[in-house]
Amino acid sequence: MPDQYAVIGNPVAHSKSPLIHAAFARQTGQDLVYERLLAPKDAFVATANAFRARGGRGLNVTLPFKGEAFRYATVLSERARSAQAVNTLKFDGDVIFADNTDGAGLVNDLVRNLGCVIAGRRILLMGAGGAASGVIEPLLQQQPAQFALANRTPEKTQSLAQSFRGALEAVSYSALAGRQFDLVVNATSASLAGELPQLPPGVFARGALAYDMMYGRGETPFLAFARSEGAAQLADGLGMLVEQAAESFYIWRGLRPDSAPVLQQLRQMKDD
Ligand code: ATR
């Protein structure tokens, strides 16, 4: 029987992960199946346990279970520990190894696919939920000159800035007036509701890249705003999705798939 993997979430029907991992498996000649696993909101642990009991080898974890998966793990990677959220589980006997590949996915998409240089540049990250906290450490490792973190609710940015010992600066959206950034990343869930964070005009420096971790049909409200503000480069989160999957695939199978053709395939489907 092929090794079994799945993405667990609620909702999960929309997830593109099965398609991505099937493409990676074909490309690398790996014998595996990858399904969608819908867990009731109050039954993450029971659903994950049942999957393990029937031989499941690993899970990707999506909303709203990334925090619960963190607590479910018996061994945490450094990345999972710093994010306090988990998107990848690997099962090996009694061991539940947990990692967070979201940040590496974002950085790989920025650096390799989009040719973005982060070192020495000014970054603005918007949002202070699980999506934001998962990408802070890998972004910091790229050694930006400035790292500002903005959120609608200021208490959350302050506590995140404290947990990263002052390596980032907690700011309110209104305090960004008059400042400029080379990379602006939207890690809020605002695009889901067709909204955008209350950014003042003029935050995009010359040559700036605007990155929305969300993706979907059409431009997100944040990317539309960035375009109207003259941002030089716009990117949605589809590349990050494929790159975080490639990193999970590597954890499970020890092989690095080529993400480029898979990203291209997904972009074509999106345009259809
Ligand atoms: P996730 O795990 O996707 O990060 P989350 O933990 O619910 O989800 O966090 C959502 C983030 O999007 C929060 O930072 C939230 O801001 P608040 O902390 O102030 O609630 C942010 N967010 C959601 N809608 C927003 C909007 N319309 N404008 C600005 N920020 C928004």
CSV table of C-alpha atoms and ligand atoms in Angstrom, one decimal:
chain,number,residue,atom,x,y,z
A,1,MET,CA,0.0,0.0,0.0
A,2,PRO,CA,1.3,3.5,-0.8
A,3,ASP,CA,2.3,5.8,2.1
A,4,GLN,CA,-0.6,8.0,3.2
A,5,TYR,CA,-0.5,11.7,3.8
A,6,ALA,CA,-3.3,14.3,4.1
A,7,VAL,CA,-4.1,17.9,4.8
A,8,ILE,CA,-6.2,18.3,7.9
A,9,GLY,CA,-8.4,21.4,8.3
A,10,ASN,CA,-11.9,22.9,8.6
A,11,PRO,CA,-12.9,23.8,5.9
A,12,VAL,CA,-10.5,21.8,3.7
A,13,ALA,CA,-12.4,21.2,0.5
A,14,HIS,CA,-10.8,24.2,-1.2
A,15,SER,CA,-7.2,23.0,-0.4
A,16,LYS,CA,-4.9,22.7,-3.4
A,17,SER,CA,-2.4,20.6,-1.4
A,18,PRO,CA,-3.5,17.2,-2.7
A,19,LEU,CA,-2.9,18.4,-6.3
A,20,ILE,CA,0.5,19.9,-5.4
A,21,HIS,CA,1.7,16.8,-3.6
A,22,ALA,CA,0.4,14.4,-6.3
A,23,ALA,CA,2.4,16.4,-8.8
A,24,PHE,CA,5.5,16.3,-6.6
A,25,ALA,CA,5.1,12.5,-6.1
A,26,ARG,CA,4.8,12.0,-9.9
A,27,GLN,CA,7.8,14.1,-10.6
A,28,THR,CA,10.0,12.3,-8.0
A,29,GLY,CA,8.6,8.8,-8.6
A,30,GLN,CA,7.3,8.5,-5.0
A,31,ASP,CA,4.5,6.0,-4.2
A,32,LEU,CA,2.1,7.9,-2.0
A,33,VAL,CA,-1.4,9.1,-1.6
A,34,TYR,CA,-2.5,12.5,-0.3
A,35,GLU,CA,-6.0,13.2,0.7
A,36,ARG,CA,-8.2,15.9,2.3
A,37,LEU,CA,-9.1,15.3,5.9
A,38,LEU,CA,-12.0,17.3,7.3
A,39,ALA,CA,-11.8,17.4,11.1
A,40,PRO,CA,-14.7,18.6,13.3
A,41,LYS,CA,-13.6,21.9,14.9
A,42,ASP,CA,-13.5,20.2,18.4
A,43,ALA,CA,-11.9,16.9,17.2
A,44,PHE,CA,-8.5,17.7,15.7
A,45,VAL,CA,-6.7,15.2,18.0
A,46,ALA,CA,-9.2,12.4,17.5
A,47,THR,CA,-9.1,12.8,13.8
A,48,ALA,CA,-5.3,12.9,13.6
A,49,ASN,CA,-5.1,9.9,15.9
A,50,ALA,CA,-7.5,7.9,13.7
A,51,PHE,CA,-5.4,8.8,10.7
A,52,ARG,CA,-2.2,7.6,12.4
A,53,ALA,CA,-4.0,4.4,13.5
A,54,ARG,CA,-4.8,3.6,9.9
A,55,GLY,CA,-1.1,4.0,8.9
A,56,GLY,CA,-0.9,7.7,8.1
A,57,ARG,CA,2.7,8.9,7.7
A,58,GLY,CA,2.2,12.7,7.8
A,59,LEU,CA,-0.2,15.6,7.8
A,60,ASN,CA,-0.2,19.1,6.6
A,61,VAL,CA,-2.2,21.3,9.0
A,62,THR,CA,-4.3,24.2,8.0
A,63,LEU,CA,-6.8,26.5,9.7
A,64,PRO,CA,-7.9,26.4,12.4
A,65,PHE,CA,-5.7,23.7,13.8
A,66,LYS,CA,-2.1,25.1,13.6
A,67,GLY,CA,-2.0,25.9,17.3
A,68,GLU,CA,-3.5,22.6,18.3
A,69,ALA,CA,-1.0,20.7,16.1
A,70,PHE,CA,1.8,22.5,18.0
A,71,ARG,CA,0.5,21.1,21.3
A,72,TYR,CA,-0.1,17.7,19.7
A,73,ALA,CA,3.6,17.3,18.7
A,74,THR,CA,6.1,15.3,20.8
A,75,VAL,CA,9.2,16.8,19.0
A,76,LEU,CA,9.2,20.3,17.7
A,77,SER,CA,11.6,21.8,15.1
A,78,GLU,CA,13.2,25.2,16.0
A,79,ARG,CA,10.9,26.8,13.3
A,80,ALA,CA,7.8,25.3,14.9
A,81,ARG,CA,8.9,26.4,18.4
A,82,SER,CA,9.5,30.0,17.3
A,83,ALA,CA,6.2,30.2,15.3
A,84,GLN,CA,4.2,28.4,18.0
A,85,ALA,CA,2.2,27.0,15.1
A,86,VAL,CA,2.6,23.9,13.0
A,87,ASN,CA,1.7,23.1,9.4
A,88,THR,CA,3.6,19.8,9.0
A,89,LEU,CA,3.5,16.6,11.1
A,90,LYS,CA,5.5,13.5,10.5
A,91,PHE,CA,4.6,10.3,12.3
A,92,ASP,CA,7.2,7.7,13.2
A,93,GLY,CA,6.1,5.1,15.7
A,94,ASP,CA,5.2,7.1,18.9
A,95,VAL,CA,7.0,10.2,17.7
A,96,ILE,CA,5.0,13.1,16.3
A,97,PHE,CA,7.6,15.4,14.7
A,98,ALA,CA,6.3,18.9,14.0
A,99,ASP,CA,7.6,21.7,11.8
A,100,ASN,CA,6.4,24.9,10.3
A,101,THR,CA,7.4,25.3,6.6
A,102,ASP,CA,5.3,28.5,6.0
A,103,GLY,CA,8.1,30.9,6.6
A,104,ALA,CA,10.6,29.0,4.5
A,105,GLY,CA,7.9,28.8,1.8
A,106,LEU,CA,7.5,32.6,1.8
A,107,VAL,CA,11.3,33.3,1.9
A,108,ASN,CA,11.9,30.8,-0.9
A,109,ASP,CA,9.2,32.3,-3.0
A,110,LEU,CA,10.5,35.8,-2.4
A,111,VAL,CA,14.1,35.1,-2.9
A,112,ARG,CA,14.2,32.3,-5.6
A,113,ASN,CA,11.0,32.9,-7.6
A,114,LEU,CA,10.6,36.6,-7.3
A,115,GLY,CA,14.3,37.6,-7.2
A,116,CYS,CA,13.7,39.8,-4.1
A,117,VAL,CA,16.7,40.8,-2.0
A,118,ILE,CA,15.7,41.0,1.7
A,119,ALA,CA,19.1,41.6,3.3
A,120,GLY,CA,19.6,45.3,4.1
A,121,ARG,CA,16.0,46.2,3.0
A,122,ARG,CA,13.1,47.6,4.9
A,123,ILE,CA,10.3,45.2,5.6
A,124,LEU,CA,6.7,45.8,6.7
A,125,LEU,CA,4.7,42.8,7.8
A,126,MET,CA,1.0,43.3,8.4
A,127,GLY,CA,-0.9,41.1,10.8
A,128,ALA,CA,-0.2,39.4,14.1
A,129,GLY,CA,-2.0,36.1,13.9
A,130,GLY,CA,-0.7,32.6,13.2
A,131,ALA,CA,0.1,33.4,9.6
A,132,ALA,CA,2.3,36.4,10.6
A,133,SER,CA,4.1,34.7,13.5
A,134,GLY,CA,5.1,31.8,11.3
A,135,VAL,CA,7.1,33.9,8.9
A,136,ILE,CA,8.8,36.3,11.3
A,137,GLU,CA,11.9,34.2,12.2
A,138,PRO,CA,12.7,33.1,8.6
A,139,LEU,CA,12.4,36.7,7.4
A,140,LEU,CA,14.6,38.0,10.3
A,141,GLN,CA,17.2,35.4,9.2
A,142,GLN,CA,17.5,37.2,5.9
A,143,GLN,CA,18.8,40.2,7.9
A,144,PRO,CA,16.6,43.1,6.8
A,145,ALA,CA,17.8,46.6,7.8
A,146,GLN,CA,14.4,47.4,9.3
A,147,PHE,CA,11.5,45.1,10.3
A,148,ALA,CA,8.2,46.8,11.2
A,149,LEU,CA,5.2,44.8,12.3
A,150,ALA,CA,1.8,46.5,12.1
A,151,ASN,CA,-1.6,45.2,13.3
A,152,ARG,CA,-5.1,46.6,13.9
A,153,THR,CA,-5.0,45.4,17.5
A,154,PRO,CA,-1.8,46.8,19.0
A,155,GLU,CA,-1.4,44.5,22.0
A,156,LYS,CA,-0.7,41.6,19.7
A,157,THR,CA,2.2,43.3,17.9
A,158,GLN,CA,3.7,44.4,21.2
A,159,SER,CA,3.7,40.9,22.6
A,160,LEU,CA,5.1,39.4,19.3
A,161,ALA,CA,7.9,42.1,19.3
A,162,GLN,CA,8.7,41.2,22.9
A,163,SER,CA,8.9,37.5,22.1
A,164,PHE,CA,11.4,38.3,19.3
A,165,ARG,CA,13.4,40.4,21.8
A,166,GLY,CA,13.1,43.7,20.0
A,167,ALA,CA,14.3,42.4,16.6
A,168,LEU,CA,11.1,43.9,15.2
A,169,GLU,CA,9.3,47.2,15.8
A,170,ALA,CA,5.6,47.2,16.7
A,171,VAL,CA,3.8,50.0,14.9
A,172,SER,CA,0.2,51.0,14.3
A,173,TYR,CA,-1.0,51.6,10.7
A,174,SER,CA,-1.5,55.3,11.3
A,175,ALA,CA,2.1,55.6,12.6
A,176,LEU,CA,3.4,54.4,9.2
A,177,ALA,CA,2.5,57.7,7.5
A,178,GLY,CA,5.6,59.2,6.0
A,179,ARG,CA,7.6,56.0,6.1
A,180,GLN,CA,8.6,53.8,3.2
A,181,PHE,CA,9.3,50.1,2.8
A,182,ASP,CA,10.9,47.9,0.1
A,183,LEU,CA,8.9,44.8,0.9
A,184,VAL,CA,5.3,44.9,2.3
A,185,VAL,CA,3.8,41.6,3.2
A,186,ASN,CA,0.1,41.2,4.0
A,187,ALA,CA,-0.3,38.3,6.5
A,188,THR,CA,-3.7,39.5,7.7
A,189,SER,CA,-6.9,37.6,6.8
A,190,ALA,CA,-8.4,40.9,5.6
A,191,SER,CA,-8.4,39.8,1.9
A,192,LEU,CA,-10.7,36.9,2.8
A,193,ALA,CA,-13.4,39.5,3.7
A,194,GLY,CA,-12.6,41.7,0.7
A,195,GLU,CA,-11.0,44.2,3.0
A,196,LEU,CA,-7.5,45.7,3.4
A,197,PRO,CA,-5.5,47.0,6.3
A,198,GLN,CA,-5.7,50.7,6.9
A,199,LEU,CA,-2.3,51.6,5.3
A,200,PRO,CA,-1.6,55.2,4.8
A,201,PRO,CA,-0.6,56.3,1.3
A,202,GLY,CA,3.0,56.4,0.3
A,203,VAL,CA,4.4,53.4,2.1
A,204,PHE,CA,5.8,51.7,-1.0
A,205,ALA,CA,9.4,52.7,-1.7
A,206,ARG,CA,10.7,53.0,-5.3
A,207,GLY,CA,11.0,49.4,-6.6
A,208,ALA,CA,8.9,47.9,-3.7
A,209,LEU,CA,7.4,44.5,-3.8
A,210,ALA,CA,3.9,44.0,-2.4
A,211,TYR,CA,3.2,40.5,-1.3
A,212,ASP,CA,-0.2,39.1,-0.2
A,213,MET,CA,0.0,35.7,1.5
A,214,MET,CA,-3.6,35.1,0.3
A,215,TYR,CA,-4.4,34.1,-3.2
A,216,GLY,CA,-7.5,33.5,-5.3
A,217,ARG,CA,-9.2,34.5,-8.5
A,218,GLY,CA,-8.4,38.1,-9.3
A,219,GLU,CA,-6.4,40.6,-7.5
A,220,THR,CA,-6.7,40.8,-3.7
A,221,PRO,CA,-7.8,44.2,-2.3
A,222,PHE,CA,-4.3,44.7,-0.9
A,223,LEU,CA,-2.6,44.1,-4.2
A,224,ALA,CA,-5.1,46.4,-6.0
A,225,PHE,CA,-4.2,49.1,-3.5
A,226,ALA,CA,-0.5,48.4,-3.9
A,227,ARG,CA,-0.9,48.7,-7.7
A,228,SER,CA,-2.7,52.0,-7.3
A,229,GLU,CA,0.1,53.2,-5.0
A,230,GLY,CA,2.7,52.4,-7.6
A,231,ALA,CA,4.3,49.3,-6.1
A,232,ALA,CA,6.8,48.0,-8.7
A,233,GLN,CA,6.1,44.3,-8.2
A,234,LEU,CA,3.0,42.4,-7.0
A,235,ALA,CA,2.7,38.8,-5.8
A,236,ASP,CA,0.0,36.7,-4.3
A,237,GLY,CA,0.6,33.7,-2.0
A,238,LEU,CA,0.3,30.9,-4.6
A,239,GLY,CA,4.1,30.7,-4.8
A,240,MET,CA,4.4,30.5,-1.0
A,241,LEU,CA,1.8,27.7,-1.0
A,242,VAL,CA,3.8,25.6,-3.5
A,243,GLU,CA,7.1,26.3,-1.7
A,244,GLN,CA,5.8,25.4,1.8
A,245,ALA,CA,4.5,22.2,0.2
A,246,ALA,CA,7.9,21.4,-1.3
A,247,GLU,CA,9.5,21.9,2.1
A,248,SER,CA,7.0,19.5,3.7
A,249,PHE,CA,7.6,17.0,1.0
A,250,TYR,CA,11.3,17.2,1.7
A,251,ILE,CA,10.6,16.5,5.5
A,252,TRP,CA,8.5,13.5,4.7
A,253,ARG,CA,10.4,12.0,1.7
A,254,GLY,CA,14.0,13.4,1.9
A,255,LEU,CA,13.7,14.7,-1.7
A,256,ARG,CA,13.3,18.2,-3.0
A,257,PRO,CA,10.8,18.5,-5.8
A,258,ASP,CA,11.1,21.1,-8.5
A,259,SER,CA,8.4,23.6,-7.5
A,260,ALA,CA,8.5,25.7,-10.7
A,261,PRO,CA,6.4,23.5,-13.1
A,262,VAL,CA,3.9,22.9,-10.4
A,263,LEU,CA,3.5,26.6,-9.7
A,264,GLN,CA,3.1,27.3,-13.4
A,265,GLN,CA,0.4,24.6,-13.6
A,266,LEU,CA,-1.5,26.2,-10.7
A,267,ARG,CA,-1.3,29.6,-12.3
A,268,GLN,CA,-2.7,28.3,-15.5
A,269,MET,CA,-5.6,26.7,-13.7
A,270,LYS,CA,-6.3,30.0,-11.8
A,271,ASP,CA,-6.4,31.9,-15.1
A,272,ASP,CA,-8.8,29.4,-16.7
B,1,ATR,P1,-4.2,33.8,10.8
B,1,ATR,O1,-4.0,32.5,11.5
B,1,ATR,O2,-4.6,33.7,9.3
B,1,ATR,O3,-3.2,34.8,11.0
B,1,ATR,P2,-5.8,35.1,12.8
B,1,ATR,O4,-5.0,34.5,13.9
B,1,ATR,O5,-7.3,35.1,13.0
B,1,ATR,O6,-5.6,34.3,11.4
B,1,ATR,O7,-5.3,36.6,12.5
B,1,ATR,C1,-5.9,37.4,11.5
B,1,ATR,C2,-5.0,38.6,11.4
B,1,ATR,O8,-5.6,39.5,10.3
B,1,ATR,C3,-5.0,39.5,12.6
B,1,ATR,O9,-3.7,40.1,12.7
B,1,ATR,C4,-6.1,40.5,12.4
B,1,ATR,O10,-6.0,41.7,13.0
B,1,ATR,P3,-6.5,41.9,14.6
B,1,ATR,O11,-5.5,41.2,15.4
B,1,ATR,O12,-6.5,43.3,14.8
B,1,ATR,O13,-7.8,41.2,14.6
B,1,ATR,C5,-5.9,40.7,10.9
B,1,ATR,N1,-7.1,41.3,10.2
B,1,ATR,C6,-8.2,40.6,9.8
B,1,ATR,N2,-9.0,41.5,9.2
B,1,ATR,C7,-8.4,42.7,9.1
B,1,ATR,C8,-8.8,44.0,8.5
B,1,ATR,N3,-9.9,44.2,7.9
B,1,ATR,N4,-7.9,45.0,8.6
B,1,ATR,C9,-6.7,44.8,9.3
B,1,ATR,N5,-6.3,43.6,9.8
B,1,ATR,C10,-7.2,42.6,9.8
